[in-house]
Coordinates of C-alpha atoms (C1' of nucleotides) in Angstrom, one line a residue:
Chain A
X885 CA 0.0 0.0 0.0
X886 CA 1.5 3.3 -1.0
X887 CA 0.6 6.4 1.0
X888 CA -1.2 9.1 -1.0
X889 CA 0.9 12.2 -1.3
X890 CA -1.3 14.9 0.4
X891 CA -2.8 12.9 3.2
X892 CA -6.5 13.5 2.6
X893 CA -7.3 13.7 6.3
X894 CA -10.8 12.2 6.5
X895 CA -12.4 12.1 9.9
X896 CA -11.6 8.5 9.7
X897 CA -7.9 8.6 8.9
X898 CA -5.2 6.1 9.4
X899 CA -3.4 7.9 12.3
X900 CA -6.6 8.0 14.4
X901 CA -7.1 4.3 13.8
X902 CA -3.5 3.6 14.8
X903 CA -4.0 5.6 17.9
X904 CA -7.1 3.7 18.8
X905 CA -5.3 0.5 18.2
X906 CA -2.5 1.5 20.5
X907 CA -5.0 2.5 23.1
X908 CA -6.3 -1.0 23.0
X909 CA -2.9 -2.5 23.2
X910 CA -1.9 -0.3 26.2
X911 CA -5.1 -1.3 28.0
X912 CA -4.5 -5.0 27.1
X913 CA -0.9 -4.9 28.3
X914 CA -2.0 -3.6 31.7
X915 CA -4.8 -6.2 32.0
X916 CA -2.5 -9.0 30.9
X917 CA 0.1 -8.0 33.4
X918 CA -2.5 -8.0 36.2
X919 CA -4.6 -11.0 35.2
X920 CA -2.6 -13.0 32.6
X921 CA -3.6 -13.7 29.0
X922 CA -6.5 -15.9 29.9
X923 CA -7.6 -14.2 33.1
X924 CA -8.1 -10.9 31.3
X925 CA -11.5 -10.7 29.6
X926 CA -12.4 -8.6 26.6
X927 CA -14.9 -6.9 28.8
X928 CA -12.2 -5.8 31.2
X929 CA -9.8 -4.7 28.4
X930 CA -12.6 -2.7 26.8
X931 CA -13.4 -1.0 30.0
X932 CA -9.8 -0.2 30.7
X933 CA -9.5 1.2 27.1
X934 CA -12.8 3.1 27.6
X935 CA -14.6 1.7 24.7
X936 CA -17.3 -0.9 24.0
X937 CA -16.4 -4.6 23.8
X938 CA -17.7 -4.9 20.3
X939 CA -15.6 -2.0 19.1
X940 CA -12.4 -3.8 19.9
X941 CA -13.3 -6.2 17.1
X942 CA -13.0 -3.4 14.6
X943 CA -9.3 -3.3 15.3
X944 CA -8.5 -6.9 16.2
X945 CA -9.8 -10.1 14.7
X946 CA -10.0 -11.8 18.1
X947 CA -8.4 -12.0 21.5
X948 CA -5.5 -14.1 20.2
X949 CA -4.6 -11.3 17.7
X950 CA -4.4 -8.9 20.6
X951 CA -2.1 -11.3 22.5
X952 CA 0.1 -11.7 19.4
X953 CA 0.3 -7.9 18.9
X954 CA 1.3 -7.4 22.5
X955 CA 4.0 -10.1 22.2
X956 CA 5.3 -8.7 19.0
X957 CA 5.4 -5.2 20.5
X958 CA 7.2 -6.4 23.6
X959 CA 9.8 -8.3 21.6
X960 CA 10.3 -5.5 19.3
X961 CA 11.7 -3.4 22.1
X962 CA 14.1 -6.2 22.9
X963 CA 15.2 -6.3 19.3
X964 CA 15.9 -2.6 19.1
X965 CA 17.8 -2.8 22.3
X966 CA 20.0 -5.5 21.0
X967 CA 20.5 -3.6 17.7
X968 CA 21.5 -0.5 19.6
X969 CA 24.0 -2.5 21.6
X970 CA 25.5 -3.8 18.5
X971 CA 25.6 -0.4 16.7
X972 CA 27.1 1.5 19.7
X973 CA 30.6 0.1 19.6
X974 CA 32.0 -3.3 19.9
X975 CA 34.3 -2.8 22.8
X976 CA 33.9 -4.9 25.9
X977 CA 33.5 -1.9 28.2
X978 CA 30.4 -0.7 26.3
X979 CA 28.8 -4.1 26.5
X980 CA 29.4 -4.4 30.2
X981 CA 28.2 -0.8 30.9
X982 CA 25.1 -1.4 28.9
X983 CA 24.5 -4.6 30.9
X984 CA 23.9 -2.7 34.1
X985 CA 21.0 -0.8 32.5
X986 CA 19.7 -4.1 31.1
X987 CA 19.7 -5.6 34.6
X988 CA 17.6 -2.7 36.0
X989 CA 15.2 -3.1 33.1
X990 CA 14.8 -6.8 33.8
X991 CA 14.2 -6.2 37.5
X992 CA 11.2 -4.0 36.8
X993 CA 8.3 -6.0 38.3
X994 CA 5.5 -5.0 35.9
X995 CA 7.7 -5.5 32.9
X996 CA 8.9 -8.9 34.2
X997 CA 5.3 -10.1 34.8
X998 CA 4.4 -9.5 31.2
X999 CA 7.6 -11.1 29.8
X1000 CA 7.0 -14.1 32.0
X1001 CA 3.4 -14.4 30.8
X1002 CA 4.6 -14.3 27.2
X1003 CA 7.2 -17.1 27.6
X1004 CA 4.7 -19.2 29.6
X1005 CA 2.2 -18.7 26.8
X1006 CA 4.9 -19.6 24.2
X1007 CA 5.4 -22.9 26.1
X1008 CA 1.9 -24.0 25.1
X1009 CA 0.8 -21.9 22.2
X1010 CA 2.6 -22.7 18.9
X1011 CA 1.7 -19.5 17.3
X1012 CA 3.2 -17.4 20.1
X1013 CA 6.1 -19.8 20.3
X1014 CA 7.0 -19.0 16.7
X1015 CA 6.9 -15.3 17.2
X1016 CA 9.0 -15.6 20.4
X1017 CA 11.6 -17.9 18.8
X1018 CA 12.1 -15.8 15.7
X1019 CA 12.7 -12.7 17.8
X1020 CA 15.1 -14.7 20.0
X1021 CA 17.0 -16.0 17.0
X1022 CA 17.5 -12.5 15.8
X1023 CA 18.7 -11.4 19.2
X1024 CA 21.1 -14.3 19.4
X1025 CA 22.5 -13.6 16.0
X1026 CA 23.2 -9.9 16.9
X1027 CA 24.7 -10.8 20.3
X1028 CA 26.9 -13.5 18.7
X1029 CA 28.4 -11.0 16.3
X1030 CA 29.1 -8.6 19.1
X1031 CA 30.6 -11.2 21.4
X1032 CA 32.5 -12.7 18.5
X1033 CA 34.2 -9.4 17.8
X1034 CA 35.1 -8.8 21.4
X1035 CA 36.6 -12.3 21.6
X1036 CA 38.6 -11.8 18.4
X1037 CA 39.9 -8.5 19.7
X1038 CA 41.3 -10.3 22.8
X1039 CA 43.1 -12.9 20.8
X1040 CA 40.5 -15.8 20.9
X1041 CA 39.6 -17.7 17.8
X1042 CA 36.3 -19.3 18.7
X1043 CA 34.1 -21.5 16.6
X1044 CA 30.6 -20.1 15.9
X1045 CA 29.2 -22.8 18.2
X1046 CA 31.4 -21.7 21.1
X1047 CA 30.2 -18.1 20.7
X1048 CA 26.6 -19.3 20.5
X1049 CA 27.1 -21.1 23.9
X1050 CA 28.4 -17.9 25.5
X1051 CA 25.4 -16.1 24.2
X1052 CA 23.2 -18.6 25.8
X1053 CA 24.9 -18.2 29.2
X1054 CA 24.7 -14.5 28.9
X1055 CA 21.0 -14.6 28.0
X1056 CA 20.3 -17.0 30.8
X1057 CA 22.0 -14.7 33.3
X1058 CA 19.8 -11.8 32.2
X1059 CA 16.5 -13.6 31.7
X1060 CA 16.8 -15.3 35.1
X1061 CA 16.4 -11.9 36.6
X1062 CA 12.8 -11.9 35.5
X1063 CA 12.2 -14.7 37.9
X1064 CA 14.4 -13.4 40.6
X1065 CA 12.5 -10.1 40.9
X1066 CA 9.3 -12.0 41.4
X1067 CA 10.7 -14.6 43.8
X1068 CA 12.8 -12.1 45.7
X1069 CA 11.5 -8.6 45.2
X1070 CA 13.8 -7.3 48.0
X1071 CA 17.1 -8.0 46.3
X1072 CA 19.7 -5.3 46.1
X1073 CA 19.4 -4.1 42.5
X1074 CA 22.6 -2.1 42.4
X1075 CA 24.8 -4.7 44.0
X1076 CA 23.4 -7.5 41.9
X1077 CA 24.0 -5.5 38.8
X1078 CA 27.6 -5.0 39.8
X1079 CA 28.1 -8.7 40.4
X1080 CA 26.5 -9.5 37.0
X1081 CA 28.9 -7.1 35.3
X1082 CA 31.8 -9.0 36.9
X1083 CA 30.2 -12.3 35.8
X1084 CA 29.9 -11.1 32.2
X1085 CA 33.4 -9.9 32.2
X1086 CA 34.6 -13.4 33.3
X1087 CA 32.3 -15.0 30.8
X1088 CA 34.1 -13.1 28.0
X1089 CA 37.4 -14.6 29.2
X1090 CA 36.2 -18.2 29.2
X1091 CA 38.5 -20.6 27.3
X1092 CA 37.3 -21.2 23.7
Chain B
X801 CA -6.2 -37.5 66.0
X802 CA -4.2 -40.6 67.2
X803 CA -4.0 -43.6 64.9
X804 CA -5.7 -46.7 66.3
X805 CA -3.2 -49.4 66.8
X806 CA -4.3 -52.2 64.5
X807 CA -5.1 -50.1 61.4
X808 CA -8.8 -50.9 61.0
X809 CA -8.7 -50.7 57.2
X810 CA -12.1 -49.5 56.4
X811 CA -13.1 -49.4 52.8
X812 CA -12.6 -45.7 53.0
X813 CA -9.2 -45.4 54.5
X814 CA -6.7 -42.5 54.5
X815 CA -4.2 -44.0 52.1
X816 CA -6.8 -44.4 49.4
X817 CA -7.8 -40.8 49.8
X818 CA -4.2 -39.7 49.5
X819 CA -3.8 -41.7 46.3
X820 CA -6.9 -40.2 44.9
X821 CA -5.7 -36.7 45.8
X822 CA -2.4 -37.4 44.1
X823 CA -4.2 -38.7 41.1
X824 CA -5.9 -35.3 40.8
X825 CA -2.7 -33.4 41.3
X826 CA -1.0 -35.4 38.5
X827 CA -3.8 -34.8 36.1
X828 CA -3.9 -31.1 37.1
X829 CA -0.1 -30.7 36.6
X830 CA -0.4 -32.1 33.1
X831 CA -3.4 -29.9 32.2
X832 CA -1.7 -26.8 33.7
X833 CA 1.4 -27.5 31.7
X834 CA -0.6 -27.8 28.5
X835 CA -3.1 -25.0 29.0
X836 CA -2.0 -22.9 31.9
X837 CA -3.7 -22.4 35.3
X838 CA -6.6 -20.5 33.9
X839 CA -6.8 -22.3 30.5
X840 CA -7.3 -25.7 32.2
X841 CA -10.9 -26.3 33.2
X842 CA -12.1 -28.5 36.0
X843 CA -13.9 -30.5 33.4
X844 CA -10.7 -31.2 31.6
X845 CA -8.8 -32.0 34.8
X846 CA -11.6 -34.4 35.9
X847 CA -11.5 -36.1 32.6
X848 CA -7.7 -36.4 32.7
X849 CA -8.0 -37.9 36.2
X850 CA -10.8 -40.2 35.1
X851 CA -13.4 -39.0 37.6
X852 CA -16.4 -36.7 37.7
X853 CA -16.0 -33.0 38.1
X854 CA -18.0 -33.0 41.3
X855 CA -15.8 -35.6 42.9
X856 CA -12.8 -33.3 42.7
X857 CA -14.5 -31.1 45.2
X858 CA -14.3 -33.8 47.8
X859 CA -10.6 -33.5 47.8
X860 CA -10.0 -29.8 47.1
X861 CA -12.0 -26.8 48.2
X862 CA -11.8 -25.1 44.9
X863 CA -9.6 -24.7 41.8
X864 CA -7.2 -22.3 43.6
X865 CA -6.5 -24.9 46.2
X866 CA -5.5 -27.3 43.4
X867 CA -3.2 -24.6 42.0
X868 CA -1.7 -24.0 45.5
X869 CA -1.1 -27.7 46.0
X870 CA 0.7 -28.0 42.6
X871 CA 2.8 -25.0 43.4
X872 CA 3.7 -26.3 46.9
X873 CA 4.5 -29.7 45.5
X874 CA 6.8 -28.3 42.7
X875 CA 8.6 -26.1 45.2
X876 CA 9.1 -28.9 47.6
X877 CA 11.2 -30.8 45.1
X878 CA 13.3 -27.7 44.8
X879 CA 13.7 -27.5 48.5
X880 CA 14.8 -31.1 48.9
X881 CA 17.3 -30.6 46.0
X882 CA 18.8 -27.6 47.8
X883 CA 19.0 -29.5 51.1
X884 CA 20.7 -32.4 49.4
X885 CA 23.2 -30.2 47.9
X886 CA 23.9 -28.7 51.3
X887 CA 24.1 -32.0 53.0
X888 CA 26.3 -33.7 50.5
X889 CA 29.6 -31.9 51.1
X890 CA 30.6 -28.3 51.1
X891 CA 33.4 -28.5 48.6
X892 CA 33.5 -26.5 45.5
X893 CA 33.8 -29.4 43.2
X894 CA 30.7 -31.0 44.5
X895 CA 28.6 -27.9 44.0
X896 CA 29.9 -27.5 40.4
X897 CA 29.3 -31.1 39.6
X898 CA 25.8 -31.0 40.9
X899 CA 25.2 -27.9 38.9
X900 CA 25.5 -29.8 35.6
X901 CA 22.6 -32.0 36.7
X902 CA 20.7 -29.0 37.7
X903 CA 21.2 -27.4 34.3
X904 CA 19.7 -30.5 32.6
X905 CA 16.7 -30.5 35.0
X906 CA 16.0 -26.8 34.2
X907 CA 16.2 -27.5 30.4
X908 CA 13.4 -30.0 30.5
X909 CA 10.6 -28.4 28.5
X910 CA 7.6 -29.8 30.3
X911 CA 9.1 -29.0 33.7
X912 CA 10.1 -25.5 32.6
X913 CA 6.6 -24.8 31.3
X914 CA 5.0 -25.5 34.7
X915 CA 7.7 -23.6 36.6
X916 CA 7.2 -20.6 34.4
X917 CA 3.5 -20.8 34.8
X918 CA 3.9 -20.8 38.6
X919 CA 6.1 -17.7 38.7
X920 CA 3.9 -15.9 36.2
X921 CA 1.0 -16.6 38.5
X922 CA 3.0 -15.5 41.5
X923 CA 3.5 -12.2 39.8
X924 CA -0.3 -11.5 40.1
X925 CA -1.7 -13.8 42.8
X926 CA -0.6 -12.7 46.3
X927 CA -1.4 -16.1 47.8
X928 CA 0.8 -17.9 45.3
X929 CA 3.4 -15.2 45.6
X930 CA 3.6 -15.9 49.3
X931 CA 4.2 -19.6 48.8
X932 CA 6.8 -19.0 46.2
X933 CA 8.7 -16.4 48.1
X934 CA 8.8 -18.5 51.3
X935 CA 10.3 -21.4 49.4
X936 CA 12.7 -19.1 47.6
X937 CA 13.9 -17.6 50.9
X938 CA 14.6 -21.1 52.3
X939 CA 16.6 -22.0 49.2
X940 CA 18.5 -18.8 49.4
X941 CA 19.3 -19.4 53.0
X942 CA 20.6 -22.9 52.3
X943 CA 22.6 -21.8 49.3
X944 CA 24.1 -18.9 51.2
X945 CA 25.4 -21.2 53.8
X946 CA 27.0 -23.5 51.2
X947 CA 28.6 -20.7 49.2
X948 CA 29.7 -18.9 52.4
X949 CA 31.6 -22.0 53.5
X950 CA 33.2 -22.4 50.1
X951 CA 34.3 -18.8 50.1
X952 CA 35.7 -19.1 53.6
X953 CA 37.7 -22.2 52.7
X954 CA 39.3 -20.2 49.9
X955 CA 40.4 -17.4 52.2
X956 CA 37.6 -14.9 51.5
X957 CA 35.9 -13.1 54.4
X958 CA 32.6 -11.9 52.9
X959 CA 29.7 -10.0 54.4
X960 CA 26.4 -11.9 54.5
X961 CA 25.1 -9.3 51.9
X962 CA 28.0 -10.2 49.5
X963 CA 27.2 -13.9 49.8
X964 CA 23.5 -13.1 49.2
X965 CA 24.3 -11.3 46.0
X966 CA 26.3 -14.2 44.7
X967 CA 23.4 -16.4 45.5
X968 CA 21.2 -14.1 43.4
X969 CA 23.5 -14.3 40.5
X970 CA 23.8 -18.1 40.7
X971 CA 20.0 -18.4 40.9
X972 CA 19.5 -16.1 38.0
X973 CA 21.9 -18.1 35.9
X974 CA 20.0 -21.2 36.6
X975 CA 16.5 -19.9 36.4
X976 CA 17.2 -18.2 33.2
X977 CA 17.5 -21.6 31.6
X978 CA 13.8 -22.1 32.1
X979 CA 13.2 -19.3 29.6
X980 CA 16.1 -20.3 27.3
X981 CA 14.7 -23.8 26.7
X982 CA 11.4 -22.3 25.6
X983 CA 12.9 -19.6 23.5
X984 CA 15.7 -21.7 22.0
X985 CA 14.8 -25.4 22.3
X986 CA 17.7 -26.3 20.0
X987 CA 20.5 -25.2 22.3
X988 CA 23.3 -27.6 23.0
X989 CA 22.5 -28.8 26.5
X990 CA 25.9 -30.4 27.2
X991 CA 28.0 -27.6 26.0
X992 CA 25.9 -24.9 27.8
X993 CA 26.1 -27.0 31.0
X994 CA 29.9 -27.0 30.7
X995 CA 30.0 -23.2 30.2
X996 CA 27.7 -22.6 33.1
X997 CA 30.0 -24.7 35.3
X998 CA 32.9 -22.5 34.3
X999 CA 30.8 -19.4 35.0
X1000 CA 29.9 -20.7 38.5
X1001 CA 33.5 -21.4 39.1
X1002 CA 34.4 -17.9 38.2
X1003 CA 31.5 -16.6 40.3
X1004 CA 32.9 -18.3 43.4
X1005 CA 36.2 -16.4 42.9
X1006 CA 34.6 -12.9 42.6
X1007 CA 36.2 -10.3 44.8
X1008 CA 34.3 -9.9 48.1
Chain C
dT87 C1' -25.7 11.1 1.7
dA88 C1' -22.0 7.8 2.0
dA89 C1' -18.9 5.7 4.9
dC90 C1' -16.9 4.8 8.8
dA91 C1' -16.9 5.0 14.3
dT92 C1' -19.0 3.4 18.1
dA93 C1' -22.2 1.5 21.4
dG94 C1' -24.4 -2.0 23.7
dA95 C1' -27.5 -5.8 23.7
dA96 C1' -27.9 -10.6 22.2
dT97 C1' -26.0 -15.3 21.6
dG98 C1' -24.4 -19.7 22.6
dA99 C1' -20.7 -22.0 24.7
dG100 C1' -18.2 -23.0 28.7
dC101 C1' -16.9 -21.9 33.2
dG102 C1' -16.5 -23.2 38.5
dT103 C1' -19.3 -25.0 41.7
dT104 C1' -23.3 -27.3 44.0
dC105 C1' -26.4 -30.9 45.0
dG106 C1' -29.2 -34.8 45.3
dA107 C1' -29.1 -39.6 43.8
dT108 C1' -26.7 -43.9 43.5
dC109 C1' -23.2 -47.1 44.4
dT110 C1' -20.3 -50.0 47.4
dA111 C1' -18.4 -52.4 51.0
dG112 C1' -17.6 -53.0 55.7
dA113 C1' -20.3 -53.2 60.3
dA114 C1' -24.0 -54.8 62.7
dT115 C1' -27.5 -57.9 63.6
dA116 C1' -30.0 -62.0 63.5
Chain D
dT859 C1' -24.2 -67.3 57.3
dA860 C1' -27.6 -64.3 55.4
dT861 C1' -29.5 -59.9 55.7
dT862 C1' -29.9 -55.2 56.7
dC863 C1' -27.8 -50.9 57.9
dT864 C1' -24.8 -47.0 57.2
dA865 C1' -21.6 -43.8 55.7
dG866 C1' -18.3 -42.4 52.7
dA867 C1' -17.1 -42.6 47.4
dT868 C1' -18.7 -41.3 43.2
dC869 C1' -21.5 -39.6 39.6
dG870 C1' -23.6 -36.4 36.5
dA871 C1' -27.2 -33.1 35.9
dA872 C1' -28.2 -28.4 37.0
dC873 C1' -27.2 -23.5 38.3
dG874 C1' -25.8 -18.9 37.7
dC875 C1' -22.5 -16.5 35.7
dT876 C1' -19.0 -14.8 32.5
dC877 C1' -16.7 -15.6 28.4
dA878 C1' -15.5 -14.3 23.3
dT879 C1' -17.8 -13.0 19.6
dT880 C1' -21.6 -11.1 16.6
dC881 C1' -25.2 -8.2 15.2
dT882 C1' -28.0 -4.3 14.8
dA883 C1' -28.7 0.4 15.6
dT884 C1' -27.1 4.9 16.1
dG885 C1' -23.8 8.6 16.0
dT886 C1' -20.5 11.5 13.4
dT887 C1' -18.3 13.9 9.8
dA888 C1' -16.5 14.9 5.1

DNA sequence: TAACATAGAATGAGCGTTCGATCTAGAATA
DNA sequence: TATTCTAGATCGAACGCTCATTCTATGTTA
């Protein structure tokens, strides 16, 4: 679809529709965080979004489409973050410094609740699993390039598989924080972030 | 209630009831894994357990009680594992060797699905959160003792807080695997386990 | 007026839970 | 031993409710 040049601006234009769509997604994200994908009803989402239940179906085919959109939106932020990391610069210090911010992001309770909900859903819903796995593969690819370059610059000559394993360990270290912040909300964020930085530093020095 | 000495063995005895209860829990665990806590209906659970829906309510007050029992049962296995680890012996090598088994356990997809479901539920259900957090506190306490002893034996003199942070990092590393096995089911289990062993080894040498 | 935005009631399915009826097997009695 | 009694085990229909979704009617604006 190509956009017409002078943007005709009907009452019913595309930007208003997009805003309405986002309004639904924001409400849905909040409801899903508080009640889970299956615990949040369309009635509740519509109420939170201040519109009628029926109207939601003008923007989404069904509830699963809303879930898929939320999942895609959440993963997209992850993808841009990984891309940023990669674009910034490939030095070790930059990765490790960025990691501290990443730790704080992961430790946000509301965000963690939604991310956990997504992966739990992926474990049983093949459609969601596909979305999640494609995004994860992209992240891993990016991270592998970054880590590969860091390793090469410190004299290591790793196989792609070896780099892939390090990516897994790094990812595990980060994603585990989503569970930690639920299981132990009182943990010392700053101190844990520091220790994770050290752990990442050590990880980058593992034998090939 | 004191047990009568010669075990009267009525038709309706306690062991049969316990077996029936466990039969329900097994069915429920399977259903929860496949459909989530809120996606699995009592009708489905009763069918899986080969009994009538109404009969389930002779053993559990309501659905939430079933969920709580599943959660408690799952966490109990975690607690005994931590206790075993602690009882075995407090040398570094034992911890690291045990870790490899732990990694494989965490990478089991069916088990991971249920554990993720539990933490996701804990993020929104205060009752479940309490159960999960109490179990986690116990695990952390045990792990802190073990790690504290290892550290002391290698000449470090850590504050309890420092040990607590190391426990957090260790836990994060492990629990992250629950997400990794869903997001990237194709990962090389053996190789990742080896790299995690190295990471734990490095963690135990972190500065105080 | 034409075309879309929006509301809200209606629909049928499925939910968790309750409840009375039936079954079953040991206890009691004869 | 044969019969009746009893109480828990078990069933499955029924209840009230909420769900996701659809439909029809009414606003709104270019």
